[in-house]
Coordinates of C-alpha atoms and ligand atoms in Angstrom, one line a residue:
L1 CA 21.0 17.8 -32.0
N2 CA 18.9 18.4 -29.4
G3 CA 19.3 21.0 -27.0
A4 CA 19.3 20.9 -23.3
V5 CA 15.3 22.1 -22.8
P6 CA 13.7 18.8 -23.5
A7 CA 11.3 19.2 -26.3
V8 CA 8.1 17.3 -27.0
A9 CA 7.0 17.7 -30.7
V10 CA 3.4 17.1 -31.2
A11 CA 3.0 15.6 -34.5
S12 CA 0.7 13.4 -36.7
Q13 CA 0.7 12.6 -40.4
K14 CA -2.9 13.8 -40.3
G15 CA -4.7 17.0 -39.7
G16 CA -7.7 17.7 -38.1
V17 CA -6.9 15.2 -35.2
G18 CA -6.5 17.2 -32.7
K19 CA -3.2 18.5 -32.5
T20 CA -3.2 22.4 -31.8
T21 CA -5.7 21.4 -29.2
V22 CA -2.9 19.2 -27.6
A23 CA -0.4 21.3 -27.5
L24 CA -2.1 24.3 -25.7
N25 CA -3.7 22.8 -23.5
L26 CA -0.8 20.1 -22.6
A27 CA 1.1 23.4 -21.7
Y28 CA -1.5 25.0 -20.2
A29 CA -1.9 21.5 -18.2
W30 CA 2.4 21.8 -17.3
A31 CA 2.3 25.5 -16.4
R32 CA -0.4 25.2 -14.1
R33 CA 1.8 22.1 -12.7
G34 CA 4.5 25.1 -12.5
L35 CA 6.5 23.2 -15.2
R36 CA 8.6 26.4 -16.7
T37 CA 7.0 25.8 -20.7
A38 CA 7.2 27.1 -23.8
L39 CA 4.8 26.4 -26.2
V40 CA 6.2 27.4 -29.8
D41 CA 3.8 27.2 -32.7
V42 CA 6.0 26.3 -36.5
D43 CA 2.6 25.7 -37.9
P44 CA 2.8 28.1 -40.6
Q45 CA -0.6 28.6 -40.8
G46 CA -0.2 30.0 -37.6
A47 CA -2.9 27.8 -35.2
I48 CA -2.0 28.4 -32.0
G49 CA -2.0 32.5 -32.6
L50 CA -5.0 31.7 -34.7
S51 CA -6.9 30.0 -32.0
L52 CA -5.9 32.1 -28.8
S53 CA -6.4 36.0 -30.4
K54 CA -6.1 37.8 -33.1
R55 CA -3.5 40.3 -32.1
L56 CA -1.6 37.1 -31.7
S57 CA -2.5 35.9 -35.5
H58 CA -1.4 39.2 -36.8
G59 CA 2.1 39.6 -34.5
P60 CA 5.8 39.0 -35.0
G61 CA 7.4 35.4 -34.0
L62 CA 9.4 33.0 -35.4
W63 CA 9.6 33.4 -38.8
D64 CA 10.5 37.3 -37.3
W65 CA 13.1 35.2 -34.9
L66 CA 14.4 33.3 -38.4
H67 CA 14.6 37.1 -39.6
G68 CA 17.3 38.2 -37.2
R69 CA 15.2 39.7 -34.2
A70 CA 15.8 39.4 -30.8
L71 CA 13.8 35.8 -29.5
R72 CA 12.9 37.4 -26.1
P73 CA 10.6 40.7 -27.7
L74 CA 8.9 38.0 -29.4
M75 CA 7.6 35.7 -27.0
V76 CA 4.0 36.3 -25.9
K77 CA 3.1 36.3 -21.7
T78 CA 0.0 34.8 -20.9
R79 CA -1.9 34.7 -17.6
L80 CA 0.0 31.6 -16.4
E81 CA 3.6 32.9 -15.1
A82 CA 4.5 29.6 -16.2
L83 CA 3.7 29.7 -19.9
T84 CA 4.8 31.7 -22.7
L85 CA 4.0 31.2 -26.4
L86 CA 5.9 31.9 -29.5
P87 CA 3.3 32.6 -32.6
A88 CA 4.8 31.5 -35.4
G89 CA 4.1 35.1 -36.7
R90 CA 2.4 36.6 -40.6
I91 CA 4.0 34.1 -42.8
P92 CA 2.8 35.3 -46.8
A93 CA 1.6 32.6 -48.4
T94 CA 4.2 32.8 -50.9
E95 CA 7.2 32.4 -48.4
S96 CA 5.6 29.0 -46.1
Q97 CA 7.9 26.4 -48.3
A98 CA 10.6 28.8 -47.4
F99 CA 9.4 28.8 -43.7
Q100 CA 9.5 25.0 -44.2
A101 CA 12.9 24.2 -46.2
R102 CA 14.5 26.5 -43.6
L103 CA 13.6 24.6 -40.6
E104 CA 13.6 20.9 -42.1
D105 CA 17.2 20.0 -40.7
G106 CA 16.5 20.8 -37.4
A107 CA 19.2 22.4 -37.1
V108 CA 17.5 25.7 -36.5
L109 CA 15.1 24.5 -33.7
G110 CA 18.1 23.1 -32.2
R111 CA 19.5 26.6 -32.0
L112 CA 16.1 28.5 -30.6
L113 CA 15.7 25.6 -27.6
G114 CA 19.6 26.6 -26.7
E115 CA 18.1 30.0 -26.2
L116 CA 15.3 28.7 -23.7
E117 CA 17.4 27.2 -21.5
D118 CA 15.5 29.0 -18.8
F119 CA 12.8 26.6 -20.0
A120 CA 11.5 23.2 -18.4
L121 CA 10.1 22.2 -20.9
V122 CA 9.0 22.9 -24.8
L123 CA 6.3 21.9 -26.6
F124 CA 5.9 21.7 -30.4
D125 CA 2.6 22.8 -31.9
T126 CA 3.2 21.0 -36.0
P127 CA 2.0 21.2 -39.1
S128 CA 0.1 18.0 -40.5
G129 CA 2.8 15.5 -42.2
F130 CA 5.8 14.8 -42.0
V131 CA 7.0 17.9 -44.0
G132 CA 9.5 20.4 -43.3
A133 CA 8.5 22.1 -40.1
T134 CA 7.4 19.2 -38.4
L135 CA 10.7 17.2 -39.7
G136 CA 12.5 19.6 -37.8
A137 CA 10.5 19.8 -34.9
L138 CA 11.5 16.4 -34.9
R139 CA 15.6 16.4 -35.0
A140 CA 15.6 19.1 -33.0
S141 CA 13.4 17.0 -29.7
R142 CA 13.3 15.0 -27.4
W143 CA 10.5 13.1 -27.6
A144 CA 7.3 13.4 -30.2
L145 CA 3.8 13.2 -29.2
T146 CA 1.0 11.9 -31.8
P147 CA -2.0 12.0 -31.8
V148 CA -4.9 9.9 -33.0
Q149 CA -8.2 9.7 -34.4
A150 CA -10.3 7.0 -32.9
E151 CA -11.3 5.9 -36.4
P152 CA -11.4 3.8 -39.1
I153 CA -8.1 4.4 -41.3
A154 CA -6.3 5.5 -37.8
A155 CA -4.0 2.0 -37.2
R156 CA -2.4 3.0 -41.2
T157 CA -1.7 6.5 -39.7
L158 CA 0.4 5.5 -36.7
M159 CA 2.2 2.9 -39.1
R160 CA 3.2 5.7 -41.1
T161 CA 4.8 7.8 -38.0
V162 CA 6.8 5.1 -36.4
E163 CA 7.7 4.2 -39.5
T164 CA 9.5 8.1 -39.9
I165 CA 10.4 8.6 -35.9
G166 CA 12.6 5.0 -37.0
A167 CA 13.8 7.1 -40.2
L168 CA 14.8 10.0 -38.3
R169 CA 16.5 7.9 -35.5
R170 CA 18.8 5.7 -38.0
E171 CA 20.0 9.1 -39.7
G172 CA 21.1 9.6 -36.2
A173 CA 18.1 12.2 -34.2
G174 CA 17.5 11.3 -30.4
V175 CA 14.1 11.7 -30.9
E176 CA 11.3 9.0 -29.3
L177 CA 8.1 7.9 -30.1
L178 CA 6.6 9.5 -26.3
G179 CA 3.0 8.2 -27.4
I180 CA 0.1 7.8 -29.2
L181 CA -2.3 9.2 -28.2
L182 CA -5.8 8.5 -29.0
T183 CA -8.1 11.5 -29.7
M184 CA -11.9 12.3 -30.3
V185 CA -12.9 9.3 -28.3
Q186 CA -17.0 9.1 -28.2
R187 CA -17.9 7.7 -25.1
G188 CA -20.6 5.5 -25.4
D189 CA -20.4 4.9 -29.3
A190 CA -20.0 1.2 -30.1
S191 CA -17.6 2.0 -33.4
S192 CA -14.9 4.3 -31.3
A193 CA -15.6 2.3 -28.8
A194 CA -14.3 -0.2 -31.2
I195 CA -11.6 0.9 -33.0
A196 CA -10.0 2.2 -29.2
D197 CA -9.8 -1.4 -27.9
D198 CA -8.7 -2.2 -31.6
L199 CA -5.6 0.3 -31.0
W200 CA -5.0 -1.1 -27.4
R201 CA -4.7 -4.2 -28.3
T202 CA -2.4 -4.0 -31.1
V203 CA -0.2 -1.4 -31.5
P204 CA 2.9 -1.9 -28.7
R205 CA 1.4 -1.3 -25.2
H206 CA 4.5 1.0 -24.0
L207 CA 3.1 3.0 -27.3
M208 CA -0.2 3.8 -26.4
L209 CA -0.6 6.0 -23.4
D210 CA -3.4 5.4 -20.8
S211 CA -5.2 8.8 -20.9
H212 CA -7.4 9.6 -24.3
I213 CA -8.9 13.0 -25.1
P214 CA -12.7 12.7 -25.3
R215 CA -14.7 14.3 -28.3
D216 CA -16.2 17.2 -26.0
P217 CA -17.4 20.6 -27.9
L218 CA -16.3 22.5 -25.1
L219 CA -12.7 21.6 -26.6
L220 CA -14.3 23.6 -29.8
E221 CA -15.9 25.5 -27.9
A222 CA -12.6 26.3 -26.5
S223 CA -10.9 26.9 -29.8
N224 CA -13.2 29.3 -30.7
A225 CA -13.3 31.7 -27.9
G226 CA -9.0 31.2 -28.1
V227 CA -8.8 29.4 -24.5
P228 CA -7.3 26.5 -23.2
V229 CA -10.2 24.6 -21.9
G230 CA -9.9 25.0 -18.6
L231 CA -10.1 29.1 -18.8
L232 CA -13.7 28.8 -20.6
R233 CA -15.2 28.7 -17.4
K234 CA -14.7 30.2 -13.6
R235 CA -15.6 26.8 -13.3
P236 CA -12.9 24.8 -15.2
P237 CA -14.6 21.7 -17.2
A238 CA -14.0 17.8 -16.6
V239 CA -12.9 17.7 -19.9
A240 CA -9.7 20.2 -18.4
L241 CA -8.7 17.4 -15.6
E242 CA -8.7 15.2 -19.1
F243 CA -5.1 17.3 -19.6
D244 CA -3.7 17.3 -16.1
Q245 CA -3.9 13.5 -16.2
L246 CA -2.6 13.2 -19.8
A247 CA 0.8 15.4 -18.4
A248 CA 1.3 13.2 -15.1
E249 CA 1.2 10.7 -17.3
L250 CA 3.9 12.3 -19.5
E251 CA 6.0 13.0 -17.5
E252 CA 6.4 9.8 -15.6
R253 CA 7.5 8.7 -19.4
M254 CA 9.7 11.2 -19.6
G255 CA 11.3 10.7 -16.3
L256 CA 10.0 14.0 -14.4
H257 CA 9.5 12.7 -11.3
G258 CA 11.8 12.8 -8.7
K259 CA 13.0 9.6 -6.6
E260 CA 10.0 9.1 -4.9
G261 CA 8.5 7.4 -8.3
P262 CA 4.9 8.4 -9.7
D263 CA 3.2 6.9 -7.1
A264 CA 4.1 8.6 -3.7
P265 CA 2.6 11.0 -2.3
V266 CA 3.8 14.9 -3.4
S267 CA 4.8 16.0 -0.3
L268 CA 2.6 19.3 1.2
V269 CA 5.5 20.9 3.0
D270 CA 9.2 20.7 2.5
Ligands
ADP1 N1 -11.4 16.1 -28.5 C1 -11.9 17.1 -29.4 N2 -13.5 17.2 -29.0 C2 -14.6 18.3 -30.3 N3 -13.6 18.9 -30.8 C3 -11.9 18.6 -30.4 C4 -11.5 18.4 -30.4 N4 -9.7 18.2 -30.5 C5 -10.5 19.4 -31.5 N5 -11.2 19.7 -31.6 C6 -12.3 20.3 -32.3 O1 -11.2 20.1 -34.1 C7 -10.6 20.9 -34.7 C8 -9.0 20.5 -35.3 O2 -8.5 20.2 -34.2 P1 -6.9 20.9 -34.5 O3 -6.2 20.8 -32.7 O4 -7.2 22.7 -35.1 O5 -6.1 19.8 -34.8 P2 -4.7 19.7 -36.0 O6 -3.9 20.7 -35.1 O7 -5.3 18.4 -36.0 O8 -4.8 20.5 -37.2 C9 -10.9 22.0 -34.2 O9 -12.0 23.3 -34.6 C10 -10.7 22.4 -32.6 O10 -11.4 22.8 -32.1
MG2 MG1 -2.9 22.3 -35.4

């Protein structure tokens, strides 16, 4: 089921942990780093469209492709040449279950990836919980990226994620956990720091990412303004750099670096 394009599903058991925020800002960071990236929204609530603009949340998308429309005209170009979006489309509430059921076995999204072979990377933003569309995105993807909030129940929800990915692999899916990303870390807050330390200590080292996303009101402001945080101000806020760091760390894990390796300087001229 793994398409030719490497796909990353941003998925977690819990809602409100920052999946959509991570998916959008990471896609933006990758595109800025020169990787042709498609961000595909498989959340029937249309999280990406909602966070970006009224036009997108009311416009067509994946839902319409499922109903026979050609894919390319449904894809939305952005001000970055390398970043393209596929919104979920306007899915009637009564059809949300049907939408999820269509995506669940991963075959349809595998077919979608087959139509996106000119992209270097595809990112799926998924609904919370291991429900139909999320399972489908995981089955079709090479990688899963799991944001987890720095809060007391984090460890328990992480177990569910690791178990789910294990179960999918046993049934033959190729998906691997790319990493666990701490989000909404309150720097300088003792309990947030204690939870973060605890996770870094207890979760196997290779699963925890070094990068983490701080709690920053500018991320909320950016999602209200409908932009990646790097576009919130003419002078990009510091938190935008966290996503650049994350993008670079993930590239390393995904083996996207050339034979020079991650710590070699990037040559300025060829
Ligand atoms: N690191 C962060 N700091 C502050 N606010 C955040 C952060 N990450 C997400 N948010 C805000 O929290 C809310 C939930 O985030 P969202 O990305 O929609 O989560 P999910 O997709 O997992 O449900 C949104 O309003 C978003 O703007
Ligand atoms: Mg979301």
